[in-house]
PDB file of C-alpha atoms in Angstrom:
ATOM      1  CA  ILE A   1     -73.639 180.397  90.015  1.00 52.00           C
ATOM      2  CA  PRO A   2     -77.294 180.400  89.089  1.00 54.00           C
ATOM      3  CA  LEU A   3     -79.426 183.054  90.942  1.00 55.00           C
ATOM      4  CA  SER A   4     -81.356 181.388  93.619  1.00 51.00           C
ATOM      5  CA  ARG A   5     -85.047 180.715  92.808  1.00 53.00           C
ATOM      6  CA  THR A   6     -86.145 180.029  96.455  1.00 49.00           C
ATOM      7  CA  ILE A   7     -86.632 183.314  97.912  1.00 58.00           C
ATOM      8  CA  ARG A   8     -85.916 182.074 101.496  1.00 83.00           C
ATOM      9  CA  CYS A   9     -82.163 181.899 100.828  1.00 91.00           C
ATOM     10  CA  SER A  10     -80.364 184.761 102.219  1.00 92.00           C
ATOM     11  CA  CYS A  11     -77.804 184.771  99.274  1.00 93.00           C
ATOM     12  CA  ILE A  12     -78.930 185.836  95.916  1.00 89.00           C
ATOM     13  CA  LYS A  13     -75.607 186.914  94.381  1.00 92.00           C
ATOM     14  CA  ILE A  14     -72.315 185.191  95.163  1.00 93.00           C
ATOM     15  CA  SER A  15     -69.308 187.362  95.210  1.00 93.00           C
ATOM     16  CA  SER A  16     -65.920 185.943  93.894  1.00 89.00           C
ATOM     17  CA  ARG A  17     -64.004 188.817  95.544  1.00 88.00           C
ATOM     18  CA  PRO A  18     -61.103 187.598  97.480  1.00 88.00           C
ATOM     19  CA  VAL A  19     -61.485 187.776 101.423  1.00 91.00           C
ATOM     20  CA  THR A  20     -58.865 187.707 104.023  1.00 88.00           C
ATOM     21  CA  PRO A  21     -59.471 186.991 107.661  1.00 86.00           C
ATOM     22  CA  LYS A  22     -58.208 190.468 108.461  1.00 87.00           C
ATOM     23  CA  SER A  23     -60.899 192.221 106.286  1.00 91.00           C
ATOM     24  CA  LEU A  24     -63.582 190.156 108.019  1.00 93.00           C
ATOM     25  CA  ASP A  25     -65.872 191.248 111.073  1.00 94.00           C
ATOM     26  CA  LYS A  26     -67.739 187.994 110.975  1.00 95.00           C
ATOM     27  CA  LEU A  27     -68.346 185.015 108.946  1.00 95.00           C
ATOM     28  CA  GLU A  28     -71.710 183.182 108.969  1.00 96.00           C
ATOM     29  CA  ILE A  29     -72.231 179.656 107.657  1.00 95.00           C
ATOM     30  CA  ILE A  30     -75.827 178.595 107.168  1.00 94.00           C
ATOM     31  CA  PRO A  31     -76.153 174.876 106.647  1.00 91.00           C
ATOM     32  CA  LYS A  32     -78.739 173.630 103.896  1.00 88.00           C
ATOM     33  CA  SER A  33     -82.324 173.417 105.444  1.00 87.00           C
ATOM     34  CA  LYS A  34     -85.682 173.027 104.393  1.00 85.00           C
ATOM     35  CA  SER A  35     -86.119 176.674 103.703  1.00 86.00           C
ATOM     36  CA  CYS A  36     -82.892 176.968 101.483  1.00 90.00           C
ATOM     37  CA  GLU A  37     -81.301 174.161  99.524  1.00 86.00           C
ATOM     38  CA  GLN A  38     -77.842 175.562  99.596  1.00 89.00           C
ATOM     39  CA  VAL A  39     -75.164 176.061 102.221  1.00 92.00           C
ATOM     40  CA  GLU A  40     -74.707 179.851 102.502  1.00 94.00           C
ATOM     41  CA  VAL A  41     -71.595 181.652 103.751  1.00 95.00           C
ATOM     42  CA  ILE A  42     -72.137 185.227 104.503  1.00 96.00           C
ATOM     43  CA  ALA A  43     -69.163 187.532 105.244  1.00 96.00           C
ATOM     44  CA  THR A  44     -69.672 190.795 107.288  1.00 96.00           C
ATOM     45  CA  MET A  45     -66.817 192.933 106.231  1.00 95.00           C
ATOM     46  CA  LYS A  46     -65.205 195.366 108.644  1.00 93.00           C
ATOM     47  CA  ASN A  47     -66.630 198.194 106.573  1.00 92.00           C
ATOM     48  CA  GLY A  48     -70.047 196.917 107.375  1.00 93.00           C
ATOM     49  CA  GLU A  49     -70.774 195.403 103.944  1.00 94.00           C
ATOM     50  CA  LYS A  50     -72.151 191.905 103.695  1.00 95.00           C
ATOM     51  CA  ILE A  51     -71.123 189.483 100.964  1.00 96.00           C
ATOM     52  CA  CYS A  52     -72.026 186.031  99.997  1.00 97.00           C
ATOM     53  CA  LEU A  53     -69.240 183.815  99.391  1.00 96.00           C
ATOM     54  CA  ASN A  54     -69.150 180.532  97.450  1.00 93.00           C
ATOM     55  CA  PRO A  55     -68.912 177.542  99.973  1.00 91.00           C
ATOM     56  CA  GLU A  56     -67.643 175.306  97.269  1.00 89.00           C
ATOM     57  CA  SER A  57     -64.574 177.494  96.183  1.00 90.00           C
ATOM     58  CA  LYS A  58     -61.158 176.433  97.357  1.00 89.00           C
ATOM     59  CA  ALA A  59     -60.296 180.000  98.517  1.00 90.00           C
ATOM     60  CA  ILE A  60     -63.355 179.975 100.875  1.00 89.00           C
ATOM     61  CA  LYS A  61     -62.551 176.585 102.295  1.00 88.00           C
ATOM     62  CA  LYS A  62     -59.007 177.821 102.877  1.00 88.00           C
ATOM     63  CA  LEU A  63     -60.499 180.962 104.434  1.00 89.00           C
ATOM     64  CA  LEU A  64     -62.592 178.878 106.838  1.00 86.00           C
ATOM     65  CA  LYS A  65     -59.441 176.966 107.666  1.00 84.00           C
ATOM     66  CA  ASN A  66     -57.167 180.018 108.250  1.00 84.00           C
ATOM     67  CA  VAL A  67     -59.736 182.180 110.137  1.00 84.00           C
ATOM     68  CA  THR A  68     -59.707 179.579 113.125  1.00 81.00           C
ATOM     69  CA  LYS A  69     -55.973 179.313 112.986  1.00 75.00           C
ATOM     70  CA  GLU A  70     -55.474 182.929 113.737  1.00 54.00           C
ATOM     71  CA  ARG A  71     -53.047 183.021 116.642  1.00 49.00           C
TER      72      ARG A  71
ATOM     73  CA  ILE B   1     -60.246 177.098 128.468  1.00 52.00           C
ATOM     74  CA  PRO B   2     -59.782 180.129 130.809  1.00 54.00           C
ATOM     75  CA  LEU B   3     -62.752 182.351 131.181  1.00 55.00           C
ATOM     76  CA  SER B   4     -62.280 185.483 129.129  1.00 51.00           C
ATOM     77  CA  ARG B   5     -61.012 188.417 131.002  1.00 53.00           C
ATOM     78  CA  THR B   6     -61.758 190.935 128.351  1.00 49.00           C
ATOM     79  CA  ILE B   7     -65.495 191.677 128.443  1.00 57.00           C
ATOM     80  CA  ARG B   8     -65.822 192.571 124.886  1.00 83.00           C
ATOM     81  CA  CYS B   9     -65.450 188.788 123.653  1.00 91.00           C
ATOM     82  CA  SER B  10     -68.889 187.309 123.057  1.00 92.00           C
ATOM     83  CA  CYS B  11     -67.887 183.924 124.460  1.00 93.00           C
ATOM     84  CA  ILE B  12     -67.267 183.559 128.079  1.00 89.00           C
ATOM     85  CA  LYS B  13     -68.005 179.671 128.314  1.00 92.00           C
ATOM     86  CA  ILE B  14     -66.708 177.348 125.724  1.00 93.00           C
ATOM     87  CA  SER B  15     -68.824 174.084 125.386  1.00 93.00           C
ATOM     88  CA  SER B  16     -67.331 170.827 124.336  1.00 89.00           C
ATOM     89  CA  ARG B  17     -70.731 169.324 123.325  1.00 88.00           C
ATOM     90  CA  PRO B  18     -70.664 167.610 120.022  1.00 88.00           C
ATOM     91  CA  VAL B  19     -72.276 169.611 117.226  1.00 91.00           C
ATOM     92  CA  THR B  20     -73.516 168.211 113.857  1.00 88.00           C
ATOM     93  CA  PRO B  21     -74.296 170.380 110.862  1.00 86.00           C
ATOM     94  CA  LYS B  22     -78.006 168.898 110.968  1.00 87.00           C
ATOM     95  CA  SER B  23     -78.431 170.342 114.512  1.00 91.00           C
ATOM     96  CA  LEU B  24     -77.107 173.782 113.454  1.00 93.00           C
ATOM     97  CA  ASP B  25     -79.227 176.662 112.362  1.00 94.00           C
ATOM     98  CA  LYS B  26     -76.144 179.017 111.979  1.00 95.00           C
ATOM     99  CA  LEU B  27     -72.444 179.104 112.723  1.00 95.00           C
ATOM    100  CA  GLU B  28     -70.677 182.431 113.211  1.00 96.00           C
ATOM    101  CA  ILE B  29     -67.030 182.714 113.241  1.00 95.00           C
ATOM    102  CA  ILE B  30     -65.556 185.993 114.518  1.00 94.00           C
ATOM    103  CA  PRO B  31     -61.803 186.384 113.851  1.00 91.00           C
ATOM    104  CA  LYS B  32     -59.585 187.890 116.417  1.00 88.00           C
ATOM    105  CA  SER B  33     -59.789 191.684 116.735  1.00 87.00           C
ATOM    106  CA  LYS B  34     -58.504 194.501 118.889  1.00 85.00           C
ATOM    107  CA  SER B  35     -61.784 194.259 120.989  1.00 86.00           C
ATOM    108  CA  CYS B  36     -61.316 190.263 121.448  1.00 89.00           C
ATOM    109  CA  GLU B  37     -58.080 188.541 121.381  1.00 86.00           C
ATOM    110  CA  GLN B  38     -59.540 185.211 120.573  1.00 89.00           C
ATOM    111  CA  VAL B  39     -61.161 183.695 117.530  1.00 92.00           C
ATOM    112  CA  GLU B  40     -64.774 182.951 118.506  1.00 94.00           C
ATOM    113  CA  VAL B  41     -67.150 180.269 116.990  1.00 95.00           C
ATOM    114  CA  ILE B  42     -70.750 180.654 118.018  1.00 96.00           C
ATOM    115  CA  ALA B  43     -73.291 177.973 117.001  1.00 96.00           C
ATOM    116  CA  THR B  44     -76.966 178.780 116.946  1.00 96.00           C
ATOM    117  CA  MET B  45     -78.575 175.608 117.277  1.00 95.00           C
ATOM    118  CA  LYS B  46     -82.109 174.699 115.757  1.00 93.00           C
ATOM    119  CA  ASN B  47     -83.752 175.012 119.092  1.00 92.00           C
ATOM    120  CA  GLY B  48     -82.512 178.539 119.312  1.00 93.00           C
ATOM    121  CA  GLU B  49     -79.832 177.956 121.789  1.00 94.00           C
ATOM    122  CA  LYS B  50     -76.458 179.771 121.182  1.00 95.00           C
ATOM    123  CA  ILE B  51     -73.133 178.034 122.327  1.00 96.00           C
ATOM    124  CA  CYS B  52     -69.488 178.879 121.951  1.00 97.00           C
ATOM    125  CA  LEU B  53     -67.405 176.164 120.388  1.00 96.00           C
ATOM    126  CA  ASN B  54     -63.523 175.827 120.786  1.00 93.00           C
ATOM    127  CA  PRO B  55     -62.102 176.868 117.286  1.00 91.00           C
ATOM    128  CA  GLU B  56     -58.909 174.900 118.126  1.00 89.00           C
ATOM    129  CA  SER B  57     -60.642 171.551 118.509  1.00 90.00           C
ATOM    130  CA  LYS B  58     -60.312 168.884 115.809  1.00 89.00           C
ATOM    131  CA  ALA B  59     -64.134 168.351 116.123  1.00 90.00           C
ATOM    132  CA  ILE B  60     -64.880 171.950 115.399  1.00 89.00           C
ATOM    133  CA  LYS B  61     -62.528 172.043 112.490  1.00 87.00           C
ATOM    134  CA  LYS B  62     -64.070 168.928 111.157  1.00 88.00           C
ATOM    135  CA  LEU B  63     -67.385 170.635 111.491  1.00 89.00           C
ATOM    136  CA  LEU B  64     -66.268 173.625 109.534  1.00 86.00           C
ATOM    137  CA  LYS B  65     -65.050 171.464 106.810  1.00 84.00           C
ATOM    138  CA  ASN B  66     -68.297 169.277 106.637  1.00 84.00           C
ATOM    139  CA  VAL B  67     -70.869 172.055 107.074  1.00 84.00           C
ATOM    140  CA  THR B  68     -69.735 173.487 103.633  1.00 80.00           C
ATOM    141  CA  LYS B  69     -69.632 170.034 102.170  1.00 75.00           C
ATOM    142  CA  GLU B  70     -73.216 169.440 102.509  1.00 54.00           C
ATOM    143  CA  ARG B  71     -74.681 168.295  99.375  1.00 50.00           C
TER     144      ARG B  71
END
């Protein structure tokens, strides 16, 4: 994933670390905009850490599906 | 959607207003936790307004899928 050249994107580095709904405090999805040409998925972990995830990866698409399924 | 009895949920009222990725500034998904028994989906609109969406509705599941597909 090339480093982002536009400084107004929040995500500079994309983590490929597996993330489960249980480890998540919050998931933020920022659609593409004039100030940032890429969709950004930012996970705030329960330990307070914030990591950027790859919106294109199957694992993250699956996470998005499962996180709303939590009964 | 019954009003939330636990005061620690962020969402008290759920909007059924249609939301498109273009009208969105940000989408926050908060998984179920000890402090709030329901998954919460909070949309921050471009006009700054924050609305709670129904994570169970087909339209919102579709939104979650499309928002990461934005090319």
